[in-house]
Short mmCIF file of C-alpha atoms in Angstrom, two decimals:
data_model
loop_
_atom_site.label_atom_id
_atom_site.label_comp_id
_atom_site.label_asym_id
_atom_site.label_seq_id
_atom_site.Cartn_x
_atom_site.Cartn_y
_atom_site.Cartn_z
CA MET E 212 13.44 -14.26 -39.83
CA ASN E 213 9.91 -13.57 -41.17
CA ASP E 214 7.17 -11.90 -39.14
CA GLN E 215 5.43 -15.15 -38.14
CA ALA E 216 8.68 -16.76 -37.00
CA ALA E 217 9.61 -13.61 -35.07
CA THR E 218 6.19 -13.58 -33.40
CA LEU E 219 6.51 -17.25 -32.45
CA PHE E 220 10.03 -16.74 -31.10
CA SER E 221 8.89 -13.73 -29.04
CA ALA E 222 5.94 -15.72 -27.66
CA LEU E 223 8.21 -18.62 -26.67
CA GLN E 224 10.62 -16.24 -24.96
CA ALA E 225 7.75 -14.64 -23.03
CA LEU E 226 6.37 -18.07 -22.13
CA ARG E 227 9.73 -19.15 -20.75
CA LYS E 228 9.75 -16.14 -18.42
CA ASP E 229 6.08 -16.42 -17.41
CA TYR E 230 6.87 -17.53 -13.85
CA PHE E 231 3.26 -17.16 -12.71
CA LEU E 232 2.11 -19.67 -15.32
CA TRP E 233 4.84 -22.13 -14.37
CA ALA E 234 3.98 -21.75 -10.70
CA LEU E 235 0.32 -22.55 -11.42
CA LEU E 236 1.32 -25.53 -13.56
CA GLY E 237 3.65 -26.78 -10.82
CA LEU E 238 0.87 -26.49 -8.24
CA LEU E 239 -1.46 -28.43 -10.53
CA ILE E 240 1.11 -31.21 -10.89
CA LEU E 241 1.45 -31.47 -7.10
CA LEU E 242 -2.31 -31.51 -6.59
CA THR E 243 -2.74 -34.15 -9.30
CA ALA E 244 0.02 -36.33 -7.83
CA ALA E 245 -1.72 -36.18 -4.44
CA LYS E 246 -5.15 -37.11 -5.87
CA PRO E 247 -4.79 -38.50 -9.42
CA GLY E 248 -8.39 -39.74 -9.42
CA GLN E 249 -9.65 -36.15 -9.74
CA LEU E 250 -8.04 -35.61 -13.16
CA ALA E 251 -11.23 -36.44 -15.07
CA PHE E 252 -13.12 -33.71 -13.21
CA TYR E 253 -10.69 -30.87 -14.11
CA PRO E 254 -12.63 -29.56 -17.16
CA GLY E 255 -15.71 -29.13 -14.98
CA LEU E 256 -13.76 -26.85 -12.63
CA VAL E 257 -13.18 -24.26 -15.37
CA ASN E 258 -15.77 -21.54 -15.87
CA TRP E 259 -15.92 -21.79 -19.67
CA GLN E 260 -18.22 -18.77 -20.04
CA THR E 261 -15.50 -16.62 -18.48
CA ILE E 262 -12.77 -18.20 -20.61
CA ALA E 263 -14.81 -17.68 -23.79
CA ALA E 264 -15.56 -14.05 -22.92
CA LEU E 265 -11.91 -13.35 -22.08
CA THR E 266 -10.73 -14.99 -25.32
CA GLY E 267 -13.07 -12.94 -27.49
CA LEU E 268 -12.14 -9.71 -25.74
CA LEU E 269 -8.42 -10.40 -26.15
CA VAL E 270 -8.85 -11.03 -29.88
CA LEU E 271 -10.99 -7.95 -30.52
CA THR E 272 -8.92 -5.59 -28.40
CA LYS E 273 -5.77 -6.90 -30.07
CA GLY E 274 -7.38 -5.90 -33.36
CA VAL E 275 -8.06 -2.40 -32.04
CA GLU E 276 -4.49 -2.18 -30.72
CA PHE E 277 -2.85 -3.23 -33.99
CA SER E 278 -5.05 -0.95 -36.07
CA GLY E 279 -2.72 1.80 -34.82
CA TYR E 280 -5.42 4.44 -34.46
CA LEU E 281 -5.33 4.74 -30.68
CA HIS E 282 -1.57 5.29 -30.75
CA HIS E 283 -1.90 8.07 -33.32
CA LEU E 284 -4.72 9.69 -31.37
CA GLY E 285 -2.68 9.47 -28.20
CA LYS E 286 0.33 11.09 -29.85
CA ARG E 287 -1.72 14.03 -31.09
CA LEU E 288 -3.19 14.64 -27.66
CA ILE E 289 0.10 14.21 -25.82
CA LEU E 290 1.89 16.70 -28.06
CA ARG E 291 -0.73 19.25 -27.02
CA MET E 292 0.05 18.80 -23.31
CA PRO E 293 1.93 21.86 -22.00
CA THR E 294 3.23 20.40 -18.72
CA ASP E 295 4.12 17.05 -17.19
CA ARG E 296 1.15 17.42 -14.80
CA ALA E 297 -1.29 17.90 -17.69
CA MET E 298 0.23 14.94 -19.52
CA ALA E 299 0.09 12.75 -16.41
CA LEU E 300 -3.55 13.60 -15.76
CA PHE E 301 -4.41 12.88 -19.39
CA LEU E 302 -2.58 9.54 -19.44
CA VAL E 303 -4.04 8.45 -16.10
CA LEU E 304 -7.57 9.28 -17.27
CA ALA E 305 -6.96 7.68 -20.68
CA ALA E 306 -5.64 4.48 -19.09
CA ALA E 307 -8.57 4.34 -16.68
CA LEU E 308 -11.19 4.94 -19.39
CA LEU E 309 -9.62 2.49 -21.85
CA SER E 310 -9.52 -0.18 -19.16
CA THR E 311 -13.29 0.00 -18.65
CA LEU E 312 -13.97 -1.42 -22.13
CA LEU E 313 -10.63 -2.76 -23.43
CA THR E 314 -9.61 -4.51 -20.15
CA ASN E 315 -6.80 -3.37 -17.89
CA ASP E 316 -4.07 -5.38 -19.65
CA VAL E 317 -4.94 -4.09 -23.13
CA ALA E 318 -5.14 -0.50 -21.85
CA LEU E 319 -1.57 -0.91 -20.62
CA PHE E 320 -0.44 -2.36 -23.96
CA ILE E 321 -1.71 0.82 -25.62
CA VAL E 322 -0.71 3.51 -23.11
CA VAL E 323 2.60 2.21 -21.71
CA PRO E 324 4.49 1.72 -25.02
CA LEU E 325 3.44 5.21 -26.05
CA THR E 326 4.65 6.55 -22.71
CA VAL E 327 7.96 4.65 -22.85
CA SER E 328 8.59 5.97 -26.38
CA LEU E 329 8.60 9.51 -24.96
CA ARG E 330 11.75 8.73 -22.97
CA ALA E 331 14.01 9.35 -25.98
CA VAL E 332 12.36 12.56 -27.14
CA SER E 333 11.25 14.46 -24.05
CA THR E 334 11.86 15.24 -20.39
CA VAL E 335 8.76 13.35 -19.23
CA PRO E 336 9.34 11.25 -16.01
CA VAL E 337 8.47 8.01 -17.79
CA THR E 338 8.89 5.52 -14.93
CA ARG E 339 6.67 7.50 -12.58
CA LEU E 340 4.08 7.91 -15.33
CA VAL E 341 3.95 4.15 -15.96
CA VAL E 342 3.49 3.52 -12.23
CA PHE E 343 0.48 5.83 -12.19
CA GLU E 344 -0.88 4.23 -15.36
CA ALA E 345 -0.75 0.85 -13.60
CA LEU E 346 -2.72 2.33 -10.70
CA ALA E 347 -5.13 3.91 -13.18
CA VAL E 348 -6.06 0.69 -14.98
CA ASN E 349 -6.69 -1.02 -11.65
CA ALA E 350 -8.99 1.86 -10.72
CA GLY E 351 -10.84 2.22 -14.03
CA SER E 352 -11.25 -1.48 -14.73
CA ALA E 353 -13.15 -1.91 -11.46
CA LEU E 354 -16.17 -0.23 -13.05
CA THR E 355 -17.30 -2.78 -15.64
CA PRO E 356 -17.68 -6.56 -15.83
CA ILE E 357 -15.25 -6.63 -18.78
CA GLY E 358 -12.70 -4.25 -17.25
CA ASN E 359 -10.64 -6.99 -15.63
CA PRO E 360 -10.70 -10.79 -15.32
CA GLN E 361 -11.97 -10.91 -11.73
CA ASN E 362 -14.99 -8.79 -12.65
CA LEU E 363 -15.59 -10.90 -15.74
CA PHE E 364 -15.56 -14.05 -13.62
CA LEU E 365 -17.85 -12.63 -10.93
CA SER E 366 -20.32 -11.22 -13.46
CA GLN E 367 -20.53 -14.55 -15.26
CA LEU E 368 -20.88 -16.40 -11.97
CA SER E 369 -23.61 -14.11 -10.64
CA GLN E 370 -25.28 -13.59 -14.05
CA VAL E 371 -25.80 -9.93 -13.24
CA PRO E 372 -26.69 -7.76 -16.30
CA PHE E 373 -24.00 -5.39 -17.58
CA HIS E 374 -25.74 -2.17 -16.52
CA GLN E 375 -26.55 -3.51 -13.08
CA TYR E 376 -22.94 -4.54 -12.51
CA VAL E 377 -21.71 -1.08 -13.54
CA GLY E 378 -24.19 0.57 -11.18
CA ALA E 379 -23.02 -1.61 -8.29
CA MET E 380 -19.34 -0.86 -8.97
CA LEU E 381 -19.63 2.88 -9.69
CA PRO E 382 -19.01 3.98 -6.06
CA LEU E 383 -15.88 1.82 -5.91
CA ALA E 384 -14.48 3.23 -9.16
CA LEU E 385 -15.07 6.80 -7.94
CA ILE E 386 -13.42 6.03 -4.60
CA PHE E 387 -10.36 4.88 -6.54
CA LEU E 388 -10.26 7.55 -9.25
CA VAL E 389 -10.81 10.74 -7.24
CA PRO E 390 -7.86 10.19 -4.82
CA LEU E 391 -5.72 8.93 -7.72
CA LEU E 392 -6.29 12.09 -9.75
CA LEU E 393 -5.55 14.24 -6.69
CA LEU E 394 -2.36 12.29 -6.05
CA THR E 395 -1.36 12.64 -9.70
CA ALA E 396 -1.84 16.41 -9.58
CA CYS E 397 0.31 16.62 -6.44
CA VAL E 398 3.14 14.32 -7.51
CA PHE E 399 3.80 15.82 -10.96
CA SER E 400 5.33 19.26 -10.72
CA GLY E 401 3.68 21.11 -13.61
CA ARG E 402 6.91 22.02 -15.36
CA THR E 403 7.02 22.53 -19.14
CA ILE E 404 7.80 19.47 -21.26
CA ASP E 405 10.73 19.74 -23.63
CA MET E 406 9.97 17.73 -26.80
CA SER E 407 13.10 17.09 -28.84
CA GLY E 408 12.02 14.67 -31.55
CA ASP E 409 9.30 12.58 -33.14
CA VAL E 410 7.59 9.56 -31.60
CA GLY E 411 7.59 6.42 -33.77
CA LEU E 412 4.10 5.00 -34.26
CA PRO E 413 2.70 1.90 -35.98
CA PRO E 414 0.94 2.23 -39.36
CA ARG E 415 -2.83 2.63 -39.40
CA ASN E 416 -5.21 -0.08 -40.65
CA LYS E 417 -8.73 1.31 -41.06
CA ARG E 418 -10.26 -2.02 -42.14
CA LEU E 419 -8.94 -3.81 -39.06
CA LEU E 420 -10.25 -1.05 -36.78
CA TYR E 421 -13.73 -1.12 -38.33
CA LEU E 422 -13.92 -4.91 -38.19
CA SER E 423 -12.86 -5.03 -34.53
CA LEU E 424 -15.31 -2.31 -33.51
CA ALA E 425 -18.14 -3.83 -35.56
CA LEU E 426 -17.71 -7.14 -33.71
CA TYR E 427 -16.90 -5.65 -30.32
CA PHE E 428 -20.26 -4.34 -29.20
CA PRO E 429 -22.33 -7.33 -30.46
CA PHE E 430 -19.86 -9.52 -28.58
CA LEU E 431 -20.54 -7.54 -25.39
CA VAL E 432 -24.28 -8.13 -25.92
CA CYS E 433 -23.63 -11.86 -26.26
CA ILE E 434 -21.64 -11.83 -23.01
CA ASP E 435 -24.53 -10.09 -21.30
CA LEU E 436 -26.90 -12.75 -22.68
CA HIS E 437 -24.53 -15.50 -21.45
CA GLN E 438 -23.80 -16.65 -25.00
CA ALA E 439 -20.04 -15.99 -24.91
CA GLU E 440 -19.09 -19.53 -25.93
CA ALA E 441 -21.05 -19.37 -29.21
CA ALA E 442 -19.98 -15.77 -29.87
CA VAL E 443 -16.27 -16.45 -29.46
CA MET E 444 -16.43 -19.19 -32.10
CA GLY E 445 -17.78 -16.61 -34.54
CA VAL E 446 -15.08 -14.07 -33.66
CA LEU E 447 -12.30 -16.64 -34.00
CA GLY E 448 -13.68 -17.83 -37.33
CA ILE E 449 -13.83 -14.31 -38.79
CA PHE E 450 -10.30 -13.42 -37.68
CA LEU E 451 -8.97 -16.77 -38.86
CA VAL E 452 -10.14 -15.87 -42.37
CA ALA E 453 -9.56 -12.09 -42.38
CA TYR E 454 -6.64 -11.42 -39.98
CA ARG E 455 -4.90 -14.63 -39.00
CA GLY E 456 -1.84 -12.62 -37.90
CA ILE E 457 -3.84 -10.97 -35.11
CA LEU E 458 -4.67 -14.39 -33.65
CA ALA E 459 -0.95 -15.18 -33.57
CA ARG E 460 -0.36 -12.08 -31.43
CA VAL E 461 -3.06 -12.83 -28.84
CA ASP E 462 -1.68 -13.70 -25.41
CA TRP E 463 -2.86 -17.32 -25.39
CA ALA E 464 -0.67 -18.00 -22.36
CA LEU E 465 -2.93 -15.64 -20.43
CA ILE E 466 -5.93 -17.81 -21.33
CA LEU E 467 -4.03 -20.85 -20.07
CA VAL E 468 -3.17 -18.97 -16.86
CA PHE E 469 -6.85 -18.39 -16.12
CA MET E 470 -7.79 -21.97 -16.89
CA LEU E 471 -5.08 -23.14 -14.48
CA MET E 472 -6.25 -20.68 -11.85
CA PHE E 473 -9.79 -22.05 -11.97
CA VAL E 474 -8.58 -25.62 -11.57
CA ASP E 475 -5.90 -24.87 -8.96
CA MET E 476 -7.99 -22.59 -6.77
CA ARG E 477 -11.00 -24.88 -6.77
CA LEU E 478 -8.85 -27.90 -5.98
CA VAL E 479 -7.15 -25.98 -3.18
CA ALA E 480 -10.55 -24.85 -1.85
CA GLN E 481 -11.56 -28.51 -1.53
CA GLU E 482 -8.60 -29.38 0.69
CA PRO E 483 -9.66 -30.02 4.32
CA VAL E 484 -6.78 -27.94 5.69
CA VAL E 485 -7.75 -24.98 3.54
CA GLN E 486 -11.43 -25.36 4.37
CA ALA E 487 -10.57 -25.39 8.08
CA PHE E 488 -8.41 -22.27 7.69
CA ILE E 489 -11.03 -20.42 5.66
CA GLY E 490 -13.64 -21.48 8.19
CA GLN E 491 -11.62 -19.82 10.94
CA LEU E 492 -11.62 -16.56 8.98
CA GLY E 493 -15.35 -16.23 9.52
CA LEU E 494 -16.20 -15.20 5.96
CA GLY E 495 -19.87 -15.10 6.86
CA ASP E 496 -19.06 -11.75 8.46
CA PRO E 497 -18.96 -9.11 5.66
CA HIS E 498 -16.20 -7.17 7.45
CA ARG E 499 -13.96 -10.23 7.52
CA LEU E 500 -14.82 -11.19 3.95
CA PHE E 501 -13.71 -7.77 2.73
CA LEU E 502 -10.45 -7.81 4.69
CA ALA E 503 -9.75 -11.39 3.63
CA GLY E 504 -10.26 -10.47 -0.02
CA VAL E 505 -7.82 -7.57 0.20
CA GLY E 506 -5.25 -9.60 2.13
CA ILE E 507 -5.42 -12.76 0.01
CA SER E 508 -5.07 -10.65 -3.15
CA GLN E 509 -1.74 -9.37 -1.86
CA LEU E 510 -0.48 -12.95 -1.62
CA ILE E 511 -1.86 -14.72 -4.70
CA SER E 512 -3.22 -11.87 -6.91
CA ASN E 513 -6.81 -10.69 -7.09
CA VAL E 514 -8.07 -13.06 -9.81
CA PRO E 515 -7.21 -16.27 -7.90
CA ALA E 516 -8.49 -14.57 -4.74
CA ALA E 517 -11.87 -13.97 -6.40
CA ILE E 518 -12.09 -17.58 -7.57
CA LEU E 519 -11.13 -18.86 -4.12
CA LEU E 520 -13.52 -16.63 -2.15
CA ALA E 521 -16.40 -17.43 -4.53
CA GLU E 522 -16.20 -21.00 -3.23
CA TYR E 523 -17.15 -19.78 0.26
CA SER E 524 -19.45 -16.80 -0.33
CA ASN E 525 -22.23 -15.81 -2.74
CA ASP E 526 -21.78 -12.09 -2.06
CA TRP E 527 -20.31 -11.26 -5.46
CA ARG E 528 -20.44 -7.49 -4.91
CA LEU E 529 -18.47 -7.57 -1.67
CA ILE E 530 -15.94 -9.98 -3.18
CA ALA E 531 -15.59 -7.64 -6.17
CA TYR E 532 -15.02 -4.65 -3.90
CA ALA E 533 -12.45 -6.57 -1.89
CA VAL E 534 -10.37 -8.07 -4.69
CA ASN E 535 -10.42 -4.89 -6.80
CA THR E 536 -9.14 -3.00 -3.77
CA GLY E 537 -6.55 -5.73 -3.31
CA GLY E 538 -5.16 -4.98 -6.78
CA PHE E 539 -3.31 -2.07 -5.20
CA GLY E 540 -0.56 -2.49 -2.63
CA PHE E 541 2.10 -5.09 -3.43
CA ILE E 542 2.91 -5.80 -7.06
CA LEU E 543 1.39 -9.30 -6.97
CA GLY E 544 -2.02 -7.84 -6.10
CA SER E 545 -2.85 -7.53 -9.81
CA LEU E 546 -1.28 -9.06 -12.90
CA ALA E 547 -1.63 -5.63 -14.54
CA ASN E 548 0.99 -4.32 -12.10
CA ILE E 549 3.51 -6.90 -13.25
CA ILE E 550 2.75 -6.26 -16.93
CA ALA E 551 3.23 -2.50 -16.58
CA LEU E 552 6.54 -2.70 -14.73
CA ARG E 553 7.94 -5.33 -17.09
CA MET E 554 7.20 -3.02 -20.03
CA VAL E 555 8.94 0.03 -18.57
CA ARG E 556 12.31 -1.79 -18.27
CA ASP E 557 13.63 0.24 -15.37
CA SER E 558 14.98 -1.50 -12.26
CA ARG E 559 13.87 1.46 -10.13
CA ALA E 560 10.25 1.02 -11.22
CA TRP E 561 9.59 -1.71 -8.64
CA LEU E 562 10.57 0.58 -5.76
CA ALA E 563 8.70 3.54 -7.25
CA PHE E 564 5.57 1.42 -7.68
CA HIS E 565 5.46 0.30 -4.05
CA MET E 566 6.28 3.81 -2.82
CA PHE E 567 2.95 4.97 -4.28
CA SER E 568 0.85 1.81 -4.43
CA VAL E 569 1.14 0.65 -0.81
CA PRO E 570 0.06 4.01 0.69
CA PHE E 571 -2.68 4.19 -1.94
CA LEU E 572 -3.99 0.79 -0.83
CA LEU E 573 -4.13 1.97 2.78
CA VAL E 574 -6.03 5.14 1.88
CA ALA E 575 -8.34 3.59 -0.74
CA GLY E 576 -8.94 0.50 1.41
CA ALA E 577 -9.98 2.66 4.35
CA LEU E 578 -12.32 4.72 2.14
CA VAL E 579 -13.91 1.62 0.63
CA TYR E 580 -14.35 0.11 4.11
CA LEU E 581 -16.03 3.29 5.35
CA TRP E 582 -18.32 3.35 2.30
CA LEU E 583 -19.37 -0.28 2.63
CA PHE E 584 -19.95 -0.49 6.34
CA PHE E 585 -20.81 3.03 7.44
CA VAL E 586 -21.94 5.36 4.63
CA GLU E 587 -24.19 2.85 2.87
CA ASN E 588 -25.77 1.90 6.17
CA LEU E 589 -26.83 5.53 6.66
CA ALA E 590 -28.74 5.59 3.36
CA PRO E 591 -32.53 5.33 3.76
#
């Protein structure tokens, strides 16, 4: 089996097990069967600026990932870590920082495989590390409009400039990161790591790295100028000519998931029963909007929650604070949680994740609530 056939087979296997996608598709079929006359309006329900921006970011970050350089850099740094606490703090910070510019999912695709590979050659508590890396990308990605899909959607919807969005989200990211780093320092014992072998790493491709980085920052400028649709056509054209194999490895199913979420959530928001229920929540009250965002994220994930709440409120900042906070807690709160735990391949990871994530949600949620409704009100 050649590389392209193997890639296609792997993608089909992943697609078959993508239960979230199939659930969204099933919901769309039910909604269409109930009101088939709305089918022609479905394309207008999708925020194409967000889809274009997400597509370009996935392609470029996939190029950075497959250049191999971040993996080699990570290995060098990890081998310098004297204790499991030092390694955990480094990996948590690395995951958080990578997620600010490479998105939370891509940060996991870089950090988690490297972490899992340590299982065979060291005494590192891999499962616990991956759990904290999942928490870290949820925390770090909250900072920027390209850190995670819900921020990307809200920034495109509100048309807030990049720097202004970062300034608005900085308190939230700090509220997440400071307790997470303290928790990391407490949970990992500080014992010496026993390295007993070498860590296999992918080959390096300097040309691919330079191309991806050269396109990355102009693409961010285009997103900020609300020209993502034109920019993504350029990115796709360049990679189609120069690195067609990278396009084959992009998670196109994820793009389809977000398109389905736009259509499903906006159709659901139009239902009279849902409108009556949301009306009873009193989302005009900022306190209730925040709590609703956290709670709904636990049930349907924070990206659909952001899309749904944006139909009832124009307060993009409060929605962003709510749904980013809602990424913690139960595993469904963020798709990044599911991705991380699927990659670790340990049945105990699900229990370990909730053992840390649920209490973290309670603490972080309380701190965010205090910041929004008490501390900020005291500022002159």
